[in-house]
Amino acid sequence: MSTSQPDASASRPPGERTTPDSVLHARTGTDVSPEDLVLASGKDLTPRNLEWARRKLDAEGPAALDKILP
């Protein structure tokens, strides 16, 4: 008895075999808060880390979040 599964992508239309670029981005079009940046970096929400995030957002804008996330 075979344990292999049929390729699920074979039954999809050709345009649905890859993930659209718009789905791969980390942000959803909303503003990025200092809290978002701190949490995405894996740090605790402390006054020091929030100040770091504010400075980073001032310097880099919302792209700062994209740089931290894989």
Short mmCIF file of N, CA and C in Angstrom, two decimals:
data_model
loop_
_atom_site.label_atom_id
_atom_site.label_comp_id
_atom_site.label_asym_id
_atom_site.label_seq_id
_atom_site.Cartn_x
_atom_site.Cartn_y
_atom_site.Cartn_z
N MET A 1 0.84 -1.16 0.00
CA MET A 1 0.00 0.00 0.00
C MET A 1 0.89 1.23 0.00
N SER A 2 0.59 2.19 -0.86
CA SER A 2 1.39 3.39 -0.97
C SER A 2 0.98 4.40 0.09
N THR A 3 1.97 5.06 0.68
CA THR A 3 1.68 6.08 1.68
C THR A 3 1.83 7.48 1.11
N SER A 4 2.14 7.58 -0.16
CA SER A 4 2.32 8.91 -0.74
C SER A 4 0.98 9.58 -0.97
N GLN A 5 0.98 10.87 -0.85
CA GLN A 5 -0.21 11.68 -1.06
C GLN A 5 -0.13 12.33 -2.43
N PRO A 6 -1.24 12.48 -3.12
CA PRO A 6 -1.18 13.19 -4.39
C PRO A 6 -0.82 14.65 -4.16
N ASP A 7 -0.16 15.25 -5.12
CA ASP A 7 0.25 16.64 -5.02
C ASP A 7 -0.98 17.54 -5.05
N ALA A 8 -1.23 18.24 -3.95
CA ALA A 8 -2.42 19.09 -3.86
C ALA A 8 -2.37 20.24 -4.84
N SER A 9 -1.16 20.69 -5.20
CA SER A 9 -1.06 21.82 -6.11
C SER A 9 -1.43 21.43 -7.53
N ALA A 10 -1.44 20.14 -7.84
CA ALA A 10 -1.76 19.70 -9.18
C ALA A 10 -3.22 19.97 -9.53
N SER A 11 -4.08 20.04 -8.54
CA SER A 11 -5.50 20.27 -8.80
C SER A 11 -5.86 21.74 -8.81
N ARG A 12 -4.92 22.63 -8.48
CA ARG A 12 -5.18 24.06 -8.47
C ARG A 12 -4.97 24.65 -9.86
N PRO A 13 -5.70 25.72 -10.17
CA PRO A 13 -5.44 26.42 -11.43
C PRO A 13 -4.02 27.00 -11.42
N PRO A 14 -3.39 27.17 -12.57
CA PRO A 14 -1.99 27.64 -12.63
C PRO A 14 -1.74 28.94 -11.87
N GLY A 15 -2.66 29.88 -11.86
CA GLY A 15 -2.45 31.14 -11.17
C GLY A 15 -2.46 31.02 -9.66
N GLU A 16 -2.89 29.91 -9.12
CA GLU A 16 -2.98 29.73 -7.67
C GLU A 16 -1.87 28.83 -7.12
N ARG A 17 -0.89 28.54 -7.90
CA ARG A 17 0.18 27.64 -7.42
C ARG A 17 1.24 28.37 -6.61
N THR A 18 1.32 29.68 -6.74
CA THR A 18 2.27 30.44 -5.96
C THR A 18 1.53 31.45 -5.10
N THR A 19 2.15 31.83 -4.02
CA THR A 19 1.54 32.81 -3.13
C THR A 19 1.76 34.20 -3.72
N PRO A 20 0.70 34.98 -3.86
CA PRO A 20 0.86 36.33 -4.41
C PRO A 20 1.78 37.18 -3.53
N ASP A 21 2.55 38.05 -4.14
CA ASP A 21 3.49 38.89 -3.42
C ASP A 21 2.79 39.72 -2.35
N SER A 22 1.60 40.19 -2.63
CA SER A 22 0.89 41.05 -1.67
C SER A 22 0.57 40.33 -0.37
N VAL A 23 0.53 39.01 -0.39
CA VAL A 23 0.23 38.23 0.81
C VAL A 23 1.50 37.99 1.65
N LEU A 24 2.66 38.12 1.06
CA LEU A 24 3.91 37.79 1.73
C LEU A 24 4.44 38.91 2.62
N HIS A 25 3.92 40.10 2.51
CA HIS A 25 4.42 41.21 3.29
C HIS A 25 3.93 41.13 4.73
N ALA A 26 4.76 41.61 5.64
CA ALA A 26 4.44 41.52 7.06
C ALA A 26 3.35 42.50 7.47
N ARG A 27 3.38 43.70 6.93
CA ARG A 27 2.41 44.71 7.35
C ARG A 27 1.09 44.56 6.61
N THR A 28 0.04 45.03 7.24
CA THR A 28 -1.29 44.95 6.64
C THR A 28 -1.79 46.32 6.21
N GLY A 29 -0.92 47.30 6.12
CA GLY A 29 -1.32 48.63 5.74
C GLY A 29 -1.66 49.51 6.92
N THR A 30 -1.60 48.97 8.12
CA THR A 30 -1.89 49.75 9.31
C THR A 30 -0.61 50.39 9.83
N ASP A 31 -0.77 51.37 10.69
CA ASP A 31 0.39 52.02 11.28
C ASP A 31 1.14 51.03 12.17
N VAL A 32 2.44 51.23 12.25
CA VAL A 32 3.28 50.40 13.11
C VAL A 32 3.56 51.19 14.37
N SER A 33 3.22 50.61 15.50
CA SER A 33 3.45 51.29 16.78
C SER A 33 4.78 50.83 17.38
N PRO A 34 5.32 51.62 18.30
CA PRO A 34 6.52 51.17 19.00
C PRO A 34 6.32 49.82 19.68
N GLU A 35 5.12 49.59 20.20
CA GLU A 35 4.83 48.30 20.84
C GLU A 35 4.94 47.16 19.84
N ASP A 36 4.44 47.38 18.62
CA ASP A 36 4.55 46.36 17.57
C ASP A 36 6.01 46.01 17.32
N LEU A 37 6.82 47.04 17.22
CA LEU A 37 8.24 46.83 16.91
C LEU A 37 8.95 46.10 18.04
N VAL A 38 8.67 46.48 19.27
CA VAL A 38 9.29 45.80 20.41
C VAL A 38 8.90 44.33 20.44
N LEU A 39 7.62 44.05 20.30
CA LEU A 39 7.16 42.66 20.36
C LEU A 39 7.69 41.84 19.18
N ALA A 40 7.75 42.43 18.00
CA ALA A 40 8.28 41.71 16.84
C ALA A 40 9.75 41.39 16.99
N SER A 41 10.46 42.21 17.75
CA SER A 41 11.89 41.96 17.97
C SER A 41 12.14 40.95 19.07
N GLY A 42 11.06 40.53 19.76
CA GLY A 42 11.20 39.53 20.81
C GLY A 42 11.59 40.10 22.16
N LYS A 43 11.52 41.41 22.28
CA LYS A 43 11.90 42.06 23.54
C LYS A 43 10.67 42.28 24.42
N ASP A 44 10.92 42.56 25.69
CA ASP A 44 9.85 42.89 26.64
C ASP A 44 9.43 44.34 26.46
N LEU A 45 8.17 44.63 26.79
CA LEU A 45 7.67 46.00 26.72
C LEU A 45 8.14 46.77 27.95
N THR A 46 9.30 47.35 27.84
CA THR A 46 9.85 48.17 28.91
C THR A 46 10.01 49.60 28.38
N PRO A 47 10.09 50.57 29.27
CA PRO A 47 10.29 51.95 28.80
C PRO A 47 11.53 52.09 27.91
N ARG A 48 12.59 51.41 28.27
CA ARG A 48 13.83 51.49 27.49
C ARG A 48 13.62 50.92 26.08
N ASN A 49 12.96 49.77 25.97
CA ASN A 49 12.73 49.15 24.66
C ASN A 49 11.74 49.97 23.83
N LEU A 50 10.75 50.57 24.48
CA LEU A 50 9.80 51.41 23.75
C LEU A 50 10.50 52.66 23.20
N GLU A 51 11.42 53.22 23.95
CA GLU A 51 12.17 54.38 23.45
C GLU A 51 13.05 53.97 22.27
N TRP A 52 13.67 52.81 22.35
CA TRP A 52 14.46 52.29 21.23
C TRP A 52 13.58 52.16 19.98
N ALA A 53 12.38 51.63 20.16
CA ALA A 53 11.47 51.44 19.03
C ALA A 53 11.02 52.78 18.45
N ARG A 54 10.76 53.75 19.31
CA ARG A 54 10.36 55.08 18.82
C ARG A 54 11.48 55.70 17.96
N ARG A 55 12.70 55.59 18.45
CA ARG A 55 13.83 56.12 17.68
C ARG A 55 13.98 55.40 16.35
N LYS A 56 13.82 54.08 16.37
CA LYS A 56 13.96 53.29 15.15
C LYS A 56 12.84 53.64 14.15
N LEU A 57 11.62 53.81 14.64
CA LEU A 57 10.51 54.18 13.76
C LEU A 57 10.69 55.59 13.20
N ASP A 58 11.22 56.50 14.02
CA ASP A 58 11.49 57.86 13.53
C ASP A 58 12.53 57.85 12.41
N ALA A 59 13.53 57.00 12.56
CA ALA A 59 14.61 56.94 11.58
C ALA A 59 14.24 56.16 10.32
N GLU A 60 13.50 55.05 10.49
CA GLU A 60 13.26 54.14 9.37
C GLU A 60 11.82 54.07 8.91
N GLY A 61 10.91 54.61 9.70
CA GLY A 61 9.50 54.51 9.36
C GLY A 61 8.98 53.09 9.53
N PRO A 62 7.82 52.80 8.94
CA PRO A 62 7.22 51.46 9.09
C PRO A 62 8.09 50.33 8.53
N ALA A 63 9.04 50.67 7.66
CA ALA A 63 9.94 49.65 7.12
C ALA A 63 10.80 49.01 8.21
N ALA A 64 10.90 49.66 9.36
CA ALA A 64 11.67 49.08 10.46
C ALA A 64 11.12 47.73 10.86
N LEU A 65 9.80 47.58 10.81
CA LEU A 65 9.18 46.30 11.15
C LEU A 65 9.54 45.24 10.11
N ASP A 66 9.52 45.62 8.84
CA ASP A 66 9.86 44.68 7.77
C ASP A 66 11.30 44.18 7.91
N LYS A 67 12.17 45.03 8.40
CA LYS A 67 13.59 44.65 8.55
C LYS A 67 13.78 43.64 9.69
N ILE A 68 12.89 43.70 10.68
CA ILE A 68 13.03 42.79 11.83
C ILE A 68 12.42 41.43 11.53
N LEU A 69 11.28 41.43 10.86
CA LEU A 69 10.59 40.15 10.59
C LEU A 69 11.24 39.42 9.43
N PRO A 70 11.23 38.09 9.49
CA PRO A 70 11.85 37.31 8.40
C PRO A 70 11.10 37.45 7.09
#
